[in-house]
Coordinates of C-alpha atoms in Angstrom, one line a residue:
M1 CA 43.4 97.3 -30.2
R2 CA 44.5 100.3 -32.3
E3 CA 41.9 102.6 -33.5
E4 CA 40.9 102.8 -37.2
G5 CA 43.2 105.1 -39.1
A6 CA 46.2 104.7 -36.7
G7 CA 48.5 104.2 -39.8
S8 CA 49.0 100.4 -39.6
E9 CA 47.1 97.3 -40.7
P10 CA 44.0 96.8 -38.6
E11 CA 44.3 94.1 -36.0
V12 CA 40.7 93.1 -36.6
S13 CA 40.3 90.7 -39.5
V14 CA 36.6 90.8 -40.0
S15 CA 34.0 93.3 -38.6
V16 CA 30.5 91.7 -38.5
L17 CA 27.7 94.2 -38.9
I18 CA 24.4 93.1 -37.3
P19 CA 21.3 95.3 -37.3
V20 CA 18.9 94.6 -34.5
L21 CA 15.3 95.7 -34.0
N22 CA 13.0 93.8 -31.5
E23 CA 14.7 90.4 -32.0
E24 CA 14.5 89.1 -28.4
R25 CA 13.0 85.8 -29.6
H26 CA 15.9 84.7 -31.7
L27 CA 18.8 87.0 -30.6
R28 CA 20.6 84.7 -28.2
T29 CA 20.5 81.8 -30.6
A30 CA 21.8 83.9 -33.5
A31 CA 24.5 85.5 -31.3
A32 CA 25.7 82.1 -30.0
A33 CA 26.2 80.9 -33.6
M34 CA 28.2 84.0 -34.4
Q35 CA 30.4 83.6 -31.4
R36 CA 31.1 80.0 -32.4
Q37 CA 32.6 81.1 -35.7
Q38 CA 35.9 79.2 -36.5
F39 CA 38.1 81.8 -37.9
D40 CA 41.9 82.2 -38.3
G41 CA 42.0 85.8 -37.0
L42 CA 40.4 88.4 -34.8
L43 CA 36.6 89.1 -35.2
E44 CA 34.5 91.9 -33.9
F45 CA 30.7 91.8 -33.7
L46 CA 29.0 95.2 -34.1
F47 CA 25.3 94.9 -33.0
V48 CA 23.4 98.0 -34.0
D49 CA 20.2 98.4 -32.0
G50 CA 17.4 100.3 -33.6
R51 CA 16.1 101.4 -30.2
S52 CA 14.2 98.1 -29.7
T53 CA 11.1 98.2 -27.5
D54 CA 11.5 94.6 -26.3
A55 CA 14.4 93.1 -24.3
S56 CA 16.8 93.1 -27.2
R57 CA 19.0 95.9 -25.9
A58 CA 19.3 94.3 -22.5
I59 CA 20.3 91.0 -24.1
L60 CA 22.9 92.8 -26.2
E61 CA 24.4 94.6 -23.2
E62 CA 24.6 91.3 -21.3
L63 CA 26.4 89.6 -24.3
A64 CA 28.8 92.5 -24.6
A65 CA 29.7 92.3 -21.0
A66 CA 30.7 88.6 -21.4
D67 CA 32.5 88.8 -24.7
P68 CA 35.0 91.6 -25.5
R69 CA 34.5 91.0 -29.3
I70 CA 30.9 92.4 -29.0
R71 CA 30.1 96.1 -29.2
V72 CA 26.6 97.6 -29.0
L73 CA 25.9 100.7 -31.1
D74 CA 22.9 102.9 -31.4
N75 CA 20.8 103.3 -34.6
P76 CA 18.5 106.3 -34.0
A77 CA 17.1 106.0 -37.5
R78 CA 15.9 102.5 -36.7
R79 CA 16.2 101.3 -40.3
T80 CA 18.4 98.5 -41.5
A81 CA 20.5 100.4 -44.0
A82 CA 21.2 103.2 -41.6
G83 CA 22.2 100.7 -38.9
L84 CA 24.6 99.0 -41.3
N85 CA 26.2 102.3 -42.1
V86 CA 26.5 103.1 -38.4
A87 CA 28.4 99.8 -37.9
L88 CA 30.5 100.3 -41.0
R89 CA 31.8 103.7 -39.7
A90 CA 32.8 102.0 -36.4
A91 CA 34.2 98.9 -38.1
R92 CA 38.0 98.2 -37.8
G93 CA 38.3 95.1 -39.9
R94 CA 39.9 94.6 -43.3
Y95 CA 36.9 92.5 -44.2
I96 CA 33.2 93.3 -43.7
A97 CA 30.5 90.8 -43.1
R98 CA 26.8 91.3 -42.6
M99 CA 24.8 88.9 -40.5
D100 CA 21.1 89.0 -39.4
A101 CA 20.0 88.8 -35.8
H102 CA 17.3 86.2 -36.6
S103 CA 19.5 83.8 -38.6
V104 CA 21.9 81.0 -37.7
Y105 CA 25.1 80.8 -39.8
P106 CA 27.5 77.8 -40.2
E107 CA 30.6 77.8 -38.0
R108 CA 33.0 78.5 -40.9
Y109 CA 30.8 81.0 -42.7
L110 CA 33.3 83.9 -42.2
Q111 CA 36.3 81.8 -42.9
R112 CA 34.9 80.5 -46.2
G113 CA 33.8 83.9 -47.3
V114 CA 37.2 85.5 -46.6
D115 CA 39.1 82.6 -48.2
R116 CA 37.1 83.0 -51.4
L117 CA 37.8 86.7 -51.5
E118 CA 41.5 86.2 -50.9
R119 CA 41.8 83.8 -53.8
G120 CA 39.7 85.9 -56.1
D121 CA 41.7 89.1 -56.5
D122 CA 41.8 88.6 -60.3
D123 CA 38.3 87.3 -61.0
G124 CA 36.2 90.3 -60.1
V125 CA 34.5 88.7 -57.1
V126 CA 33.3 91.5 -54.8
W127 CA 30.7 89.7 -52.7
V128 CA 30.6 86.1 -51.3
T129 CA 27.4 84.9 -49.8
G130 CA 25.4 81.7 -49.1
P131 CA 21.8 80.5 -49.7
Q132 CA 19.0 81.5 -47.3
L133 CA 17.6 78.3 -45.7
P134 CA 14.1 78.7 -44.2
V135 CA 13.4 76.7 -41.0
G136 CA 10.0 76.7 -39.5
D137 CA 9.2 77.8 -35.9
G138 CA 5.4 77.7 -35.6
P139 CA 2.6 76.4 -37.8
W140 CA 2.4 79.2 -40.3
S141 CA 6.2 79.5 -40.4
E142 CA 6.4 75.8 -41.3
R143 CA 3.8 76.4 -44.1
V144 CA 5.9 79.2 -45.5
V145 CA 9.0 76.9 -45.5
L146 CA 7.0 74.4 -47.5
A147 CA 5.9 77.0 -49.9
L148 CA 9.5 78.3 -50.4
T149 CA 10.6 74.8 -51.5
S150 CA 8.7 75.2 -54.8
W151 CA 9.5 77.3 -57.8
I152 CA 6.2 79.2 -57.5
G153 CA 6.9 80.1 -53.9
R154 CA 10.3 81.5 -54.6
G155 CA 9.4 83.5 -57.7
G156 CA 10.9 80.9 -60.0
E157 CA 14.3 81.0 -58.3
A158 CA 14.1 78.0 -56.1
D159 CA 16.6 76.1 -58.3
K160 CA 19.2 78.7 -57.6
W161 CA 19.2 78.2 -53.9
P162 CA 20.4 74.7 -53.1
G163 CA 20.5 73.4 -49.6
A164 CA 23.6 73.7 -47.3
V165 CA 26.5 71.5 -48.1
D166 CA 28.6 69.9 -45.3
G167 CA 32.4 69.9 -45.4
D168 CA 34.6 72.1 -47.5
A169 CA 32.8 72.0 -50.9
Q170 CA 34.1 74.6 -53.3
D171 CA 31.0 74.6 -55.6
E172 CA 29.6 78.0 -56.2
F173 CA 27.4 79.8 -58.7
P174 CA 27.0 83.5 -59.7
L175 CA 24.1 85.6 -58.4
T176 CA 22.4 88.4 -60.3
T177 CA 19.3 89.2 -58.3
S178 CA 18.6 87.7 -54.9
V179 CA 21.4 88.2 -52.3
F180 CA 21.4 87.3 -48.6
T181 CA 23.9 89.0 -46.3
G182 CA 27.6 87.9 -47.0
V183 CA 31.2 89.0 -46.9
W184 CA 33.1 91.8 -48.6
R185 CA 36.5 93.5 -48.6
R186 CA 36.3 96.7 -46.6
A187 CA 37.8 98.6 -49.4
D188 CA 35.0 97.5 -51.8
V189 CA 32.2 98.5 -49.4
D190 CA 33.8 101.9 -48.8
R191 CA 34.1 102.4 -52.6
L192 CA 30.4 101.7 -53.0
G193 CA 29.6 104.2 -50.2
G194 CA 28.0 101.6 -48.0
W195 CA 24.3 100.9 -48.1
D196 CA 21.8 103.3 -49.6
E197 CA 19.6 104.5 -46.7
G198 CA 16.7 105.2 -49.1
W199 CA 16.2 101.5 -49.0
P200 CA 14.9 100.4 -45.6
V201 CA 14.1 97.0 -47.3
N202 CA 15.8 95.4 -50.3
Q203 CA 19.1 97.3 -49.6
D204 CA 21.1 94.2 -50.4
A205 CA 19.6 93.9 -53.9
E206 CA 20.2 97.6 -54.5
M207 CA 23.8 97.2 -53.5
A208 CA 24.1 94.1 -55.6
A209 CA 22.8 96.0 -58.7
R210 CA 25.5 98.6 -58.2
I211 CA 28.2 96.0 -58.0
L212 CA 27.0 94.2 -61.1
T213 CA 26.6 97.5 -63.0
T214 CA 30.3 98.3 -62.5
G215 CA 31.4 94.8 -63.6
G216 CA 31.8 93.2 -60.2
R217 CA 30.8 89.6 -59.5
I218 CA 28.7 88.0 -56.7
V219 CA 29.1 84.3 -55.9
C220 CA 27.0 82.0 -53.7
R221 CA 28.6 79.1 -51.9
P222 CA 26.2 76.4 -50.8
D223 CA 28.4 75.6 -47.8
M224 CA 27.7 79.1 -46.5
G225 CA 23.9 78.5 -46.2
A226 CA 22.3 80.2 -43.2
Q227 CA 19.1 79.3 -41.5
Y228 CA 16.4 81.9 -40.9
V229 CA 12.8 81.7 -39.5
P230 CA 10.0 82.9 -41.8
R231 CA 7.0 84.9 -40.4
D232 CA 4.5 82.9 -38.4
S233 CA 1.2 84.5 -39.3
P234 CA -0.5 85.4 -42.6
R235 CA -0.7 89.1 -41.5
A236 CA 3.0 89.3 -40.8
L237 CA 3.8 87.5 -44.0
A238 CA 1.6 89.9 -46.0
R239 CA 3.3 92.9 -44.5
Q240 CA 6.8 91.5 -45.1
Y241 CA 6.1 90.6 -48.8
G242 CA 4.3 93.9 -49.4
R243 CA 7.4 95.8 -48.3
Y244 CA 9.6 93.5 -50.4
G245 CA 7.5 94.3 -53.5
F246 CA 7.4 98.0 -52.7
Y247 CA 11.2 98.4 -52.4
R248 CA 11.9 95.9 -55.2
A249 CA 10.0 98.2 -57.5
K250 CA 12.2 101.1 -56.3
T251 CA 15.3 99.1 -57.0
F252 CA 13.9 98.2 -60.4
L253 CA 13.4 101.8 -61.4
R254 CA 17.0 102.6 -60.5
H255 CA 18.4 99.3 -61.9
P256 CA 16.0 97.9 -64.5
S257 CA 18.2 94.8 -65.1
S258 CA 18.0 93.8 -61.4
L259 CA 14.4 92.3 -61.7
P260 CA 14.2 88.7 -63.0
R261 CA 11.4 88.0 -65.4
S262 CA 9.9 85.4 -62.9
R263 CA 9.1 88.2 -60.5
W264 CA 6.4 89.6 -62.9
L265 CA 4.3 86.6 -61.9
S266 CA 3.1 88.4 -58.7
V267 CA 2.4 91.6 -60.7
G268 CA 0.4 89.5 -63.2
V269 CA -1.6 87.9 -60.5
V270 CA -2.7 91.2 -59.1
G271 CA -3.4 92.5 -62.5
A272 CA -5.6 89.6 -63.3
L273 CA -7.5 90.0 -60.0
L274 CA -8.1 93.7 -60.7
G275 CA -9.1 93.0 -64.3
S276 CA -11.6 90.5 -63.1
L277 CA -13.5 93.3 -61.4
V278 CA -13.7 95.5 -64.4
P279 CA -17.3 95.6 -65.8
V280 CA -16.0 95.3 -69.4
R281 CA -16.2 91.7 -70.7
L282 CA -13.3 92.2 -73.0
I283 CA -11.1 92.8 -69.9
S284 CA -12.9 90.8 -67.2
W285 CA -13.2 87.5 -69.2
P286 CA -9.5 87.0 -69.9
S287 CA -8.6 88.2 -66.4
R288 CA -11.0 85.8 -64.8
T289 CA -9.6 83.0 -67.0
A290 CA -6.0 83.9 -65.9
T291 CA -7.1 84.0 -62.3
A292 CA -8.7 80.6 -62.6
V293 CA -5.5 79.1 -64.2
Y294 CA -3.4 80.6 -61.4
L295 CA -5.6 79.2 -58.6
A296 CA -5.7 75.8 -60.3
A297 CA -1.9 75.8 -60.5
I298 CA -1.3 76.6 -56.9
A299 CA -3.9 74.0 -55.9
A300 CA -2.1 71.4 -58.0
I301 CA 1.3 72.4 -56.6
S302 CA -0.1 72.2 -53.0
A303 CA -1.6 68.8 -53.6
R304 CA 1.7 67.5 -55.0
A305 CA 3.4 68.6 -51.7
A306 CA 0.9 66.6 -49.6
P307 CA 3.2 63.7 -48.8
R308 CA 5.6 65.9 -47.0
A309 CA 3.2 68.8 -46.1
G310 CA 0.7 66.6 -44.3
R311 CA -1.9 68.6 -42.4
H312 CA -0.3 71.8 -43.7
T313 CA -1.3 71.0 -47.3
I314 CA -4.7 72.7 -47.1
F315 CA -3.1 76.0 -46.0
L316 CA -0.5 76.2 -48.7
P317 CA -2.7 78.0 -51.2
V318 CA -3.3 80.7 -48.6
V319 CA 0.5 81.1 -48.2
Y320 CA 1.1 81.3 -52.0
V321 CA -1.7 83.8 -52.5
T322 CA -0.6 85.9 -49.6
M323 CA 3.0 86.1 -50.9
H324 CA 2.1 86.8 -54.5
V325 CA -0.7 89.3 -54.0
S326 CA 1.1 91.2 -51.2
W327 CA 4.3 91.4 -53.3
G328 CA 2.5 92.4 -56.4
V329 CA 0.4 95.1 -54.6
G330 CA 3.5 96.5 -53.0
F331 CA 5.3 96.6 -56.3
L332 CA 2.4 98.4 -58.1
L333 CA 1.9 100.9 -55.3
S334 CA 5.6 101.7 -55.4
L335 CA 5.5 102.2 -59.2
A336 CA 2.5 104.5 -58.7
K337 CA 4.4 106.5 -56.2
H338 CA 7.8 106.7 -57.7
L339 CA 7.2 106.8 -61.5
P340 CA 5.6 110.3 -61.6
R341 CA 8.4 111.6 -59.4
R342 CA 11.0 110.0 -61.5
A343 CA 9.5 111.5 -64.7
A344 CA 9.3 114.9 -63.1
L345 CA 12.9 114.8 -62.1
Q346 CA 14.0 113.7 -65.5
A347 CA 12.0 116.5 -67.1
W348 CA 12.9 119.3 -64.7
P349 CA 16.4 120.2 -66.1
R350 CA 15.2 120.7 -69.6
P351 CA 13.4 124.1 -69.1
L352 CA 16.3 125.2 -67.0
E353 CA 18.7 124.4 -69.8
R354 CA 16.6 126.4 -72.3
D355 CA 16.3 129.3 -69.9
E356 CA 20.1 129.3 -69.4
A357 CA 20.6 129.2 -73.2

C-alpha cells in the first residue's frame, strides 16, 4: 500500500476507526462482525487501544497477526475522542467510519454508508449512520433493553430509532441530536478538525452539532442498525448516564440547539426531588406532587410492559429512576461547573478592550 500523501488516490477505500479500552468481553465478537463486512473495495481496521488493563491488547495483537487489514495503535490519553484522532491521523482511506468495540454491525454497514454518501454529493449529507439497537447480556442489561423500548426510557426519542430492516431498504430520516457512530467522507472529517478532545463522552453529538450549524445533514438508515450491549448493573448504568448528562450539558452550552426538549425531563425529575427536600411549603408541595406524578407514570409504564418483561417488570422502575436521576444530576453538575467559567470568559475581553482604548 502507498502511504498517505504519496500523490495518488489512496488504495484504501474505507478506514474504520475503533477506540478500545478494556473490551475483552465483547472484542472478538465485534471484530468478527467487522471482518465480515461485504464491501466493494479495500478496508482497513484501525484499533486504538487506550492502554487497556485487561486482555484487550493481547486480543488485538492476535487479530492483527491473522488479518493484514488490522492495525493496532496506541492511545496514551485513554479517551475516546483522542483515540479517534490518533486513528484519523493514521487513516489512509477516502472514507472514514467509526465503529465501537462492543457493538455488532450488519455485514453491509460500510457499503450502505458509502453508497449513500456517493449519491448524495448535492444534498448536503455529511454523515450516514444507523440506529443503536440494544441487546441484553445479563439480567440488568436485559432490563435496560426493556426500558429503552419506551419513550420515557429513551428521553422521548424512541420513535426516532426504528429496528433494523433486512434487505436493501432505502428508507432514511434526518437526525438532529442523537447520533451513533457512522460513515463520513475523509475530506469532511478533516474539514471539521476531527473529534473535539474536550469531550471524552458525547463527542459524536458535539460533532453533529458542528455539522448541523454549518448546514450539513445527517441521515439515519434503519438497515444500518448496530447491536450493542447495555450496562449490566445499576451502578454501571448510573455512572454511564451521569457522564452522558455531564457532557451533554457541555455540548448544550456550546450548541444550545443540540438539546431536544424531551431531555429536560431528567433535569425536571432531579429538580422535583431536590425541591421536595426544601423546608418551604410553597416549594416542597408542588415538588412532591410532581415527584409523585413521575413515579406513578413510570409504575404505569412498567406495568404495561409486563407481558413481555415478565419477571423483569418489578425492576423497571429502578432502571428508569437510575437513568433519569443520574443523567439529570450529571447535567446540573456540569452546568454548575461550566456556566461560571463560560461567563468569566465572555466577560474577560471587555476590560481589556477598555484598557486598550
